[in-house]
PDB file of C-alpha atoms and ligand atoms in Angstrom:
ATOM      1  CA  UNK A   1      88.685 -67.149  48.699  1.00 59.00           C
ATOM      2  CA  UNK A   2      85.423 -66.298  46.763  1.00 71.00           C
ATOM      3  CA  UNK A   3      85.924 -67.045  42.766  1.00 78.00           C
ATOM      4  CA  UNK A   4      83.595 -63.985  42.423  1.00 89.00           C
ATOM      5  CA  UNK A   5      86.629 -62.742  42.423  1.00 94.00           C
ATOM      6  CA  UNK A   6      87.290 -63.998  38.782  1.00 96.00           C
ATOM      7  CA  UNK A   7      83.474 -64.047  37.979  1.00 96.00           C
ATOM      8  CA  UNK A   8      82.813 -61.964  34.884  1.00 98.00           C
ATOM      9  CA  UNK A   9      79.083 -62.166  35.236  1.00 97.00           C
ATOM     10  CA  UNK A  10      77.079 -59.123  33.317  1.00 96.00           C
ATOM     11  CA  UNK A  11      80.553 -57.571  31.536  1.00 98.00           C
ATOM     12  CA  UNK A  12      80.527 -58.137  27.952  1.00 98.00           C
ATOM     13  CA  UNK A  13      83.744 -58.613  26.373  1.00 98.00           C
ATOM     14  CA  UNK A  14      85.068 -57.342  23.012  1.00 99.00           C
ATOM     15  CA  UNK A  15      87.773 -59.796  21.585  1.00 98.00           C
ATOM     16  CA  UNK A  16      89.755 -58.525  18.208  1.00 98.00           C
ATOM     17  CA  UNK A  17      90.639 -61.078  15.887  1.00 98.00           C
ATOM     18  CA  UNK A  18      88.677 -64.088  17.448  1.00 98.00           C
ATOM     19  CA  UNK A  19      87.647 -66.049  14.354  1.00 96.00           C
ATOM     20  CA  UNK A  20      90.396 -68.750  14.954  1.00 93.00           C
ATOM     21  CA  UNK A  21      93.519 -69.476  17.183  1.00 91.00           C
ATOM     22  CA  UNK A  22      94.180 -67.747  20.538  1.00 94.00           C
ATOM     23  CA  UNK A  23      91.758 -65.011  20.056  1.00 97.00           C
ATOM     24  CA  UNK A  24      88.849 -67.780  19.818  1.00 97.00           C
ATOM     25  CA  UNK A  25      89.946 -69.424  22.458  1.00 97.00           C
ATOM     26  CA  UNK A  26      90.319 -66.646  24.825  1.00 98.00           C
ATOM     27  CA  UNK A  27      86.794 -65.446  23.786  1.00 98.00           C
ATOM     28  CA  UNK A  28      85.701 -68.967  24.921  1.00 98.00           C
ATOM     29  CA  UNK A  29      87.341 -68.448  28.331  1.00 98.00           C
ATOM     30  CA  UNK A  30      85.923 -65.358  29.027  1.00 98.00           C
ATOM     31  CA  UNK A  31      82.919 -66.950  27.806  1.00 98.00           C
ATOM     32  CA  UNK A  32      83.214 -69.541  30.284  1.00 98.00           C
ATOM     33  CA  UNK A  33      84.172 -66.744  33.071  1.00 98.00           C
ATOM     34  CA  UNK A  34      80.676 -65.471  32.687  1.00 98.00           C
ATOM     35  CA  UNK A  35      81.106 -62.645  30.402  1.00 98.00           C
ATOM     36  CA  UNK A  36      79.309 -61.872  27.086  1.00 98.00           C
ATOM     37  CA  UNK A  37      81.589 -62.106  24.544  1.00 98.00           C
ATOM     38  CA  UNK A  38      81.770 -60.061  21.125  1.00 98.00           C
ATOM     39  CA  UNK A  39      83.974 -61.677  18.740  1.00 98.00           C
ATOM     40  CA  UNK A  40      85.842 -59.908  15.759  1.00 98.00           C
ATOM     41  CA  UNK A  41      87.771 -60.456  12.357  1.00 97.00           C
ATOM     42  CA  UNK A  42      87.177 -59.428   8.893  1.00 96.00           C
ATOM     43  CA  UNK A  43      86.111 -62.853   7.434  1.00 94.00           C
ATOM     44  CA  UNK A  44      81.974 -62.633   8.393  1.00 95.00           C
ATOM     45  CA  UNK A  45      81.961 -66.807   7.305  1.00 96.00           C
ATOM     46  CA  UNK A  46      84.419 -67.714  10.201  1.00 96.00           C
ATOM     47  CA  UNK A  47      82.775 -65.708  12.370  1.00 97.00           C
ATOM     48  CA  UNK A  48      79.667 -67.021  12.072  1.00 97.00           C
ATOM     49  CA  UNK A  49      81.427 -70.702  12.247  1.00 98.00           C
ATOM     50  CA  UNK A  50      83.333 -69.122  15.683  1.00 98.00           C
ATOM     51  CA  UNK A  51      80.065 -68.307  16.607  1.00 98.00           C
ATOM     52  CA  UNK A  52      78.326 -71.729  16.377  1.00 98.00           C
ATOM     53  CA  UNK A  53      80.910 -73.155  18.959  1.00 98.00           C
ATOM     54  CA  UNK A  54      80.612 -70.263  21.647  1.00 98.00           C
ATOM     55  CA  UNK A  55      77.058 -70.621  21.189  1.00 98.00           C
ATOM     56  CA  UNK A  56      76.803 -74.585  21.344  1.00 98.00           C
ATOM     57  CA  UNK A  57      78.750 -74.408  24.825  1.00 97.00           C
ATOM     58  CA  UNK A  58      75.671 -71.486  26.242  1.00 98.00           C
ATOM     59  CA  UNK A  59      78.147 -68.621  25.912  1.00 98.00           C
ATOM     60  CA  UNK A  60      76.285 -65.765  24.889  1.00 98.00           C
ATOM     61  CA  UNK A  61      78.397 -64.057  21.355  1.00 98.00           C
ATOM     62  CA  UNK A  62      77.497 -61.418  19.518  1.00 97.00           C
ATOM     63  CA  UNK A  63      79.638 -60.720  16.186  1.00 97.00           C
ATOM     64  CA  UNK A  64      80.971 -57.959  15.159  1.00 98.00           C
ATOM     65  CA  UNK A  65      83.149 -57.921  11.864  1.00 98.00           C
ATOM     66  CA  UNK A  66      85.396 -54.457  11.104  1.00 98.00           C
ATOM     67  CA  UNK A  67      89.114 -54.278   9.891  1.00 98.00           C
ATOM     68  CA  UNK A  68      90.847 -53.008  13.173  1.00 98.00           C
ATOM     69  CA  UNK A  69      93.491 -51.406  10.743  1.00 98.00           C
ATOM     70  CA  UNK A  70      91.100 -49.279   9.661  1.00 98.00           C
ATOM     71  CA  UNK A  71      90.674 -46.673  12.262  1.00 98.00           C
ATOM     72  CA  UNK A  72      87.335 -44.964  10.958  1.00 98.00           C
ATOM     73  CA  UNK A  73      85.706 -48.778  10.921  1.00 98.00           C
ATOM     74  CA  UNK A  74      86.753 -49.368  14.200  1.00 98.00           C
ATOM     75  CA  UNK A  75      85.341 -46.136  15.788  1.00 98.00           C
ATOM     76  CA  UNK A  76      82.161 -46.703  13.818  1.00 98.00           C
ATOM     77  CA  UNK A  77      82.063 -50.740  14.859  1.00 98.00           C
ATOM     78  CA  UNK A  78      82.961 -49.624  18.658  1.00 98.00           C
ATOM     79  CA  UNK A  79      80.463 -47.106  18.866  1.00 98.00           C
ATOM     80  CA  UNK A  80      77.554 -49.181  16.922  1.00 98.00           C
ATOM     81  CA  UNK A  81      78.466 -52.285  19.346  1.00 98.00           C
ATOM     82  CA  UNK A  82      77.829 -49.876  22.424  1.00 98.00           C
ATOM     83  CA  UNK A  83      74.621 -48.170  21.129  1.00 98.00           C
ATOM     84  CA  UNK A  84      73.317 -51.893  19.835  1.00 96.00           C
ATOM     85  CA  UNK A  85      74.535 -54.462  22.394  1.00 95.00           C
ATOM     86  CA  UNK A  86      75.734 -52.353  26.000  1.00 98.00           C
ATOM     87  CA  UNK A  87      79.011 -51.188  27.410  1.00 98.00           C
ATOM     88  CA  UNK A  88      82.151 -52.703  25.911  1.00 99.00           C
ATOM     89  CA  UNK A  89      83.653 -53.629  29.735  1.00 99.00           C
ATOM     90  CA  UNK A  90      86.360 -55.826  28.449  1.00 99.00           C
ATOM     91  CA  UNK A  91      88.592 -55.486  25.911  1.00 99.00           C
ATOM     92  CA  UNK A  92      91.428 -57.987  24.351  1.00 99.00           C
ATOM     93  CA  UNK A  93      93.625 -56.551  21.572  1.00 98.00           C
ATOM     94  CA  UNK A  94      94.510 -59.802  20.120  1.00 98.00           C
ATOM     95  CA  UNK A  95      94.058 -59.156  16.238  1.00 96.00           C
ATOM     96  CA  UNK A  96      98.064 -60.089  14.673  1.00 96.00           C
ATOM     97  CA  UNK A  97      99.380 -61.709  11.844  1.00 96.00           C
ATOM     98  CA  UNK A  98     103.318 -63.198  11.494  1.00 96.00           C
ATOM     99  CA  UNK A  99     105.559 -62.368   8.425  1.00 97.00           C
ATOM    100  CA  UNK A 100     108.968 -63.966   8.613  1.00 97.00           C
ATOM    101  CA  UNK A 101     112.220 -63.322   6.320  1.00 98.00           C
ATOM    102  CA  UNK A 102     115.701 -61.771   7.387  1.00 98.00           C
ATOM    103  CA  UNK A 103     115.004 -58.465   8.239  1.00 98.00           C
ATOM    104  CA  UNK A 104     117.556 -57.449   5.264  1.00 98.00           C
ATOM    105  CA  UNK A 105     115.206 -59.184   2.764  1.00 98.00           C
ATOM    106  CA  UNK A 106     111.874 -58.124   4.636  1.00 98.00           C
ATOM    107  CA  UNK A 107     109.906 -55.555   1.824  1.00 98.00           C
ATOM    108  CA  UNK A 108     108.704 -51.964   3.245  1.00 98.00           C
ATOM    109  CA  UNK A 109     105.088 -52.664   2.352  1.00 98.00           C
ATOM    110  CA  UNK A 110     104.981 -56.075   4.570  1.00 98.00           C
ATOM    111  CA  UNK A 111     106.935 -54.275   7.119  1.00 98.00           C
ATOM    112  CA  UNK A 112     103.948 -51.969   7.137  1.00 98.00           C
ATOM    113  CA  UNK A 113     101.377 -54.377   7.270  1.00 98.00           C
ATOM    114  CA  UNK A 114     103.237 -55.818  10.384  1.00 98.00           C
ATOM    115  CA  UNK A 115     103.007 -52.785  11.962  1.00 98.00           C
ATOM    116  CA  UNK A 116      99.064 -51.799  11.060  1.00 98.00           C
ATOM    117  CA  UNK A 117      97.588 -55.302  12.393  1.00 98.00           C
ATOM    118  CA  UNK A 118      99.683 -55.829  15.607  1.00 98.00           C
ATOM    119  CA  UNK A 119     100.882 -52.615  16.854  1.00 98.00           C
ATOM    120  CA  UNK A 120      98.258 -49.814  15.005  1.00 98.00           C
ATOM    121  CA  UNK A 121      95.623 -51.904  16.045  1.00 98.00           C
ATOM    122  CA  UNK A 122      95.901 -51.575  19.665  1.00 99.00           C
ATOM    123  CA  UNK A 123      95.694 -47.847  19.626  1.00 99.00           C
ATOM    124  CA  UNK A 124      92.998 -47.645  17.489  1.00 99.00           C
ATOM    125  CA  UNK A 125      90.568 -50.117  19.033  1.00 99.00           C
ATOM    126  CA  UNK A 126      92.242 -49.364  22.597  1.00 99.00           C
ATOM    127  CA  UNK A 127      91.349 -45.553  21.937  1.00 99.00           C
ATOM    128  CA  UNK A 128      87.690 -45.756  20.402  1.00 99.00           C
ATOM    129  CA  UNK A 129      87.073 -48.272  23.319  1.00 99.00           C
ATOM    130  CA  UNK A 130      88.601 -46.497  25.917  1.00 99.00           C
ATOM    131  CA  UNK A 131      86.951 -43.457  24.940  1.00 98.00           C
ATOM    132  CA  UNK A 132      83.537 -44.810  26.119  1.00 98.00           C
ATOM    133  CA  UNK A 133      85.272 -46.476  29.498  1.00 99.00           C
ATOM    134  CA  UNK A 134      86.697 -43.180  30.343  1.00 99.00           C
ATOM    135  CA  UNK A 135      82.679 -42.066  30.642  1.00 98.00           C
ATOM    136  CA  UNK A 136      82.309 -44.703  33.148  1.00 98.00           C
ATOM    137  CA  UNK A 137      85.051 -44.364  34.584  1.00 98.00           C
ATOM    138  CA  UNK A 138      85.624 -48.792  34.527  1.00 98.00           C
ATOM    139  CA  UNK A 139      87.062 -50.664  32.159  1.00 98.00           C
ATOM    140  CA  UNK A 140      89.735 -53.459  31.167  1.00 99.00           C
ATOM    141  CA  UNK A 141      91.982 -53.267  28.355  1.00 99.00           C
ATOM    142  CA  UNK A 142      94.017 -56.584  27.947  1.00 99.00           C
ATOM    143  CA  UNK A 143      96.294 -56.215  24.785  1.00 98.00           C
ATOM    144  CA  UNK A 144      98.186 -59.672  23.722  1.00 98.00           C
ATOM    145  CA  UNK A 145     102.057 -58.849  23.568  1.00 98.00           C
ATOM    146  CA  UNK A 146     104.126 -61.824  23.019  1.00 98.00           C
ATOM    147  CA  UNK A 147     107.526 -63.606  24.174  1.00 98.00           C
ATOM    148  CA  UNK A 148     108.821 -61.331  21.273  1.00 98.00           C
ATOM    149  CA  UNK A 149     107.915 -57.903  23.802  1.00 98.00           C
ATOM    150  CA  UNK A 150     111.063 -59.456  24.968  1.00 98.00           C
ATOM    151  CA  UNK A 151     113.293 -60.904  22.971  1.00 98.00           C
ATOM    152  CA  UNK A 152     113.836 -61.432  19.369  1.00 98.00           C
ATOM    153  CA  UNK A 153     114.132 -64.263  17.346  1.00 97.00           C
ATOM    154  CA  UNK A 154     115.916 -64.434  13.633  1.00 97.00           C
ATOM    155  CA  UNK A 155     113.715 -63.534  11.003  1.00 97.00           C
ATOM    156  CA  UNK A 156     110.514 -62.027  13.149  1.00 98.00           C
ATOM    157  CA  UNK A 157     112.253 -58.657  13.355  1.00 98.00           C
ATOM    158  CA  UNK A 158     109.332 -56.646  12.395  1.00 98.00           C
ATOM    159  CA  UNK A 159     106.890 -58.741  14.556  1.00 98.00           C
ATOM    160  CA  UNK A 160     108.964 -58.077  17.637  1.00 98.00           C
ATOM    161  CA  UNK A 161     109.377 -54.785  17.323  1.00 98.00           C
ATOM    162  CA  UNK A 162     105.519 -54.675  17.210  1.00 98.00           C
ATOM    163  CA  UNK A 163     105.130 -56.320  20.130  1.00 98.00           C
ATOM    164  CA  UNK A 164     107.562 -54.316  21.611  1.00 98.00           C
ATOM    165  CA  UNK A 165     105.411 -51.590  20.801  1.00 98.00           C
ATOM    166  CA  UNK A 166     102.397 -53.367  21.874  1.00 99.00           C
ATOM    167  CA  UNK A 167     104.524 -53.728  25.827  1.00 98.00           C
ATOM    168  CA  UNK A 168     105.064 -49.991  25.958  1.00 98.00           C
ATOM    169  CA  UNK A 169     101.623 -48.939  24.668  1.00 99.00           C
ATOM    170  CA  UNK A 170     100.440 -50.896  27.269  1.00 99.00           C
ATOM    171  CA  UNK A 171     102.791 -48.774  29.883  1.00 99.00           C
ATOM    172  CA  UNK A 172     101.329 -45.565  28.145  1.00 99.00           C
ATOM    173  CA  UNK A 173      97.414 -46.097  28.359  1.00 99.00           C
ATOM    174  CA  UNK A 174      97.858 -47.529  32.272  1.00 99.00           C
ATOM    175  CA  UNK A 175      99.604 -44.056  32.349  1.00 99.00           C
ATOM    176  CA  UNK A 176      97.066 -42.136  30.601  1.00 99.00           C
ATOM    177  CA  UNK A 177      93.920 -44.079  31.810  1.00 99.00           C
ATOM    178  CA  UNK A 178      94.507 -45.665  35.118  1.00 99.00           C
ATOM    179  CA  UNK A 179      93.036 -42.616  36.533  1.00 98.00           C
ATOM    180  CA  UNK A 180      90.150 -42.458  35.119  1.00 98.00           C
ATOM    181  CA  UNK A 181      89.294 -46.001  36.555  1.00 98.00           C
ATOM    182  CA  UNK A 182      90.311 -48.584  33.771  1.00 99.00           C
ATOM    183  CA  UNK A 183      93.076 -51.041  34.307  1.00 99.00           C
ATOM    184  CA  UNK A 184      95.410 -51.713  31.219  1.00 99.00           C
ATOM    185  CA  UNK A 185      97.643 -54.875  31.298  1.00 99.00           C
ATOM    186  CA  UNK A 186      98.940 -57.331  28.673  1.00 99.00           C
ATOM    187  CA  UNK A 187      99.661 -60.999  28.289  1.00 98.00           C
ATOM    188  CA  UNK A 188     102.933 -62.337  26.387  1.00 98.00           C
ATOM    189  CA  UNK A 189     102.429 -65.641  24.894  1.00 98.00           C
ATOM    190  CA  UNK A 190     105.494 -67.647  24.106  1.00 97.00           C
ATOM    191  CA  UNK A 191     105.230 -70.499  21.383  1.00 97.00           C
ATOM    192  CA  UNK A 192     101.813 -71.834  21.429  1.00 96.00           C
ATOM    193  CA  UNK A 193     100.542 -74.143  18.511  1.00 91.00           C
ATOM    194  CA  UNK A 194      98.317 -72.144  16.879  1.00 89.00           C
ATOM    195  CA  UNK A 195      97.406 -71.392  13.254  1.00 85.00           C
ATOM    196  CA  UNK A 196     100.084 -68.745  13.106  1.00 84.00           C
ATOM    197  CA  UNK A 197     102.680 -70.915  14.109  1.00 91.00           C
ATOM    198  CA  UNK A 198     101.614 -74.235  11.775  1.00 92.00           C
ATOM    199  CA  UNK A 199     104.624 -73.905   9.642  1.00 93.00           C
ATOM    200  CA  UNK A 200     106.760 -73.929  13.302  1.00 95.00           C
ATOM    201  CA  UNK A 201     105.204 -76.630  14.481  1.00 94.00           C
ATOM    202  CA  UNK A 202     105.479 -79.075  11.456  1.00 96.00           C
ATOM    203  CA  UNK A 203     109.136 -78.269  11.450  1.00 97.00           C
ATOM    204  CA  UNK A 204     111.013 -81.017  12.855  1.00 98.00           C
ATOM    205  CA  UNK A 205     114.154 -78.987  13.671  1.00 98.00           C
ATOM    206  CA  UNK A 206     112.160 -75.634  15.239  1.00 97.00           C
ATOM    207  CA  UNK A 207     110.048 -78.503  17.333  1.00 97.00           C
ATOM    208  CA  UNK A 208     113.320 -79.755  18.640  1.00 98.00           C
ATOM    209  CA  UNK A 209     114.704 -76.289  19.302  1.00 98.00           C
ATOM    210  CA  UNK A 210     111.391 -74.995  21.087  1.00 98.00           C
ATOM    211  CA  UNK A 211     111.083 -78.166  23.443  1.00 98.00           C
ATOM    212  CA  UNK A 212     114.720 -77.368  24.467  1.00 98.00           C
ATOM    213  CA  UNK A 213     114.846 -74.149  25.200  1.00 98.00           C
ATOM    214  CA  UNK A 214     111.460 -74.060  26.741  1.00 98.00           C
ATOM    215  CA  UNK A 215     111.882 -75.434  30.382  1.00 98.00           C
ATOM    216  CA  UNK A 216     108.213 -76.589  30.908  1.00 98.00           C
ATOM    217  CA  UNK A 217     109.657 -78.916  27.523  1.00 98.00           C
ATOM    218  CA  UNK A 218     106.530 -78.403  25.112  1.00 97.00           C
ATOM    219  CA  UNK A 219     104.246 -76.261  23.386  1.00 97.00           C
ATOM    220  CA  UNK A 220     101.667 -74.405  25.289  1.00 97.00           C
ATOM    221  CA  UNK A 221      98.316 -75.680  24.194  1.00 96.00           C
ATOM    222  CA  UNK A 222      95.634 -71.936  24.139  1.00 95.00           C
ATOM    223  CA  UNK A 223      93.365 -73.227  26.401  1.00 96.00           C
ATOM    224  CA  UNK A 224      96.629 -72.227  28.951  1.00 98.00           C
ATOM    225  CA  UNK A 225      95.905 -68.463  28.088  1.00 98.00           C
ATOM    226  CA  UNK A 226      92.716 -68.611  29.814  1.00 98.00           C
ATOM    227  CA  UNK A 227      93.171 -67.985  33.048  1.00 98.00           C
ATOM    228  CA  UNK A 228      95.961 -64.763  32.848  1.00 98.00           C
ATOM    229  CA  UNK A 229      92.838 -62.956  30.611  1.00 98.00           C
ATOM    230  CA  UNK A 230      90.343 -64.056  32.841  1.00 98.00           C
ATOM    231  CA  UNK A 231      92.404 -63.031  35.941  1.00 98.00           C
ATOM    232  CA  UNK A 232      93.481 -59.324  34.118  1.00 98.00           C
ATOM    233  CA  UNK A 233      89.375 -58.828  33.162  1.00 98.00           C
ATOM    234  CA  UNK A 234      88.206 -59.656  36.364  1.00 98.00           C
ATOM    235  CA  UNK A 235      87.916 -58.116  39.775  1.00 97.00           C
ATOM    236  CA  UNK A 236      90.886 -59.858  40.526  1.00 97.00           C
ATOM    237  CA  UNK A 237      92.939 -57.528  39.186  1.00 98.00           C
ATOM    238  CA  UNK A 238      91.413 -54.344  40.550  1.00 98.00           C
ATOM    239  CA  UNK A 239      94.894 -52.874  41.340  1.00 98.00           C
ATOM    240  CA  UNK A 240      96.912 -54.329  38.861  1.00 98.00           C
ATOM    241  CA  UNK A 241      97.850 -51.613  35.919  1.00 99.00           C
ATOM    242  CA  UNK A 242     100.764 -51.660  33.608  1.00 98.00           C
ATOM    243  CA  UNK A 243     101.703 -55.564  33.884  1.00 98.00           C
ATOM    244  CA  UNK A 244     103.136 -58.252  31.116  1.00 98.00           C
ATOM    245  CA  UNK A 245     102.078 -61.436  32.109  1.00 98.00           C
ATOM    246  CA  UNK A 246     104.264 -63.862  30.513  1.00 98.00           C
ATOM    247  CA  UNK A 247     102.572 -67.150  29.404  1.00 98.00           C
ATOM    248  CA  UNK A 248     105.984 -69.007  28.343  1.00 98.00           C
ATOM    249  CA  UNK A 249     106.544 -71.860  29.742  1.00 98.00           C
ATOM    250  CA  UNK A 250     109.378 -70.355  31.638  1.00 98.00           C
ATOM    251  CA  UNK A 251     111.409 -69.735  28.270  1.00 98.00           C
ATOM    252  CA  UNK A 252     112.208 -65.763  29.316  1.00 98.00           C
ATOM    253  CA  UNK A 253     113.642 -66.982  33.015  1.00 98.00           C
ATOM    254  CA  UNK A 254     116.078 -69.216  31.619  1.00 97.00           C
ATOM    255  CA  UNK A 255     119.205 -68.774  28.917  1.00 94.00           C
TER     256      UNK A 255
HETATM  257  C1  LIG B   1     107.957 -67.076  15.729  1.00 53.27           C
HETATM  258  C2  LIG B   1     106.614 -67.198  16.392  1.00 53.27           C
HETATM  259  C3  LIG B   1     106.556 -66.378  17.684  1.00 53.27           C
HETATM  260  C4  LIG B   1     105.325 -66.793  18.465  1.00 53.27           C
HETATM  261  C5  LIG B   1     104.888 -65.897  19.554  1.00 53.27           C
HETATM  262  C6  LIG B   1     105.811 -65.916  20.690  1.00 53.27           C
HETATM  263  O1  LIG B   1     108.016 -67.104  14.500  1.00 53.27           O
HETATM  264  O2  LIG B   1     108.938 -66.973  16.480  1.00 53.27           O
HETATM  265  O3  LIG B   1     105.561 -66.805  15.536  1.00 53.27           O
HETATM  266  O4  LIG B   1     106.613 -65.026  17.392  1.00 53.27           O
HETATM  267  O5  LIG B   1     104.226 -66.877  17.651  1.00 53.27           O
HETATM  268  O6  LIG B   1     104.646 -64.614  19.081  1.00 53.27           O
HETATM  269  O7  LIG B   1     105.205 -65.155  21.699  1.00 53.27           O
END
């Protein structure tokens, strides 16, 4: 079986929200794939610092900082990174914050905010992107769900219904786009130690919980997101469209 099947040679790939955490690291897998990875975020400093260790392992990164609530930004970001760099081939909808509280104490505005960065997010990058893969007719659109496109968990009620959102946005542009060439598929992560989750992971009680009701009986480290990105941007994938690839640790096939 030839790995060109996973090579991403000559595609550049646009990463949201790749300053830190998963988004980093999956720019650095793609990176390592082959592709040319643009990373994103709002903060130009951690960029930059992102940057400095693609570059120091010979990927080649280009930056691109816009606020991917922000629709107008993001068409004007997409379109500059296409006219500057080259054809966006590769895209990862990643950019997502957490807000946690009982959904009876959760305030409209943060509810809101929720819903701009994960959910808004992917249809306004997904769209301006797609917009120029439509022309070419090729493209992949990879948009991070979670374990919460599945499930719920007390007091991430608003994040899961996001990333609810996020799953069935991901059934409507395969619907919308797979004919025009592009394939649209997303990745659910469950509980991963990442920046997002510190608070999680320095709890003693949620640590307990998470080991036990994850069968694989740890945290996922990101590095293990890797290879279901690289497999959905590559040739691979050709005739996959529509798909959630859990990353869990086999928490959703067990009770
Ligand atoms: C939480 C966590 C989860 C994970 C992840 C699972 O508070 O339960 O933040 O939501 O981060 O999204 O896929």
């Amino acid at each position: 079986m030839s790995l060109k099947l996973f090579d991403l040679s000559g595609k550049r790939a646009l990463v949201t929200g790749s300053g830190q955490g998963i988004g980093l690291s999956l720019a650095e897998g793609l990176g390592r794939a082959g592709a040319r990875v643009v990373i994103n975020g709002r903060d130009e400093a951690k960029l930059a610092r992102a940057a400095e260790q693609l570059s120091a392992q010979g990927i080649a990164v280009e930056q691109s900082a816009f606020d991917v609530t922000d629709p107008k930004a993001v068409v004007e970001a997409v379109d500059a990174i296409e006219k500057d760099h080259g054809p966006i081939d590769i895209l990862v909808n990643n950019a997502g914050i957490q807000r946690r509280a009982p959904l009876e104490e959760f305030e409209v505005d943060t509810w809101r905010e929720v819903m701009r960065t994960n959910l808004d997010s992917v249809f306004f990058v997904g769209q301006a992107v797609a917009r120029h893969m439509i022309k070419r007719g090729r493209g992949k659109i990879i948009n991070i769900g979670s374990l919460m496109s599945a499930a719920a968990r007390y007091s991430v009620a608003p994040y899961t219904a996001a990333k609810g959102g996020v799953r069935n946005l991901t059934f409507g542009m395969c619907t919308d786009w797979a004919r025009h060439g592009l394939q649209i598929n997303a990745v659910g992560p469950g509980y991963f130690a990442t920046p997002l989750n510190q608070a999680l992971v320095e709890n003693p009680d949620f640590d307990r919980w998470l080991k036990a009701r994850t069968p694989a009986g740890r945290w996922g480290r990101v590095e293990e997101l890797q290879g279901a990105v690289i497999f959905l941007a590559s040739p691979g994938s050709d005739f996959v469209n529509g798909q959630i690839l859990y990353v869990d640790g086999g928490v959703l096939a067990t009770l």
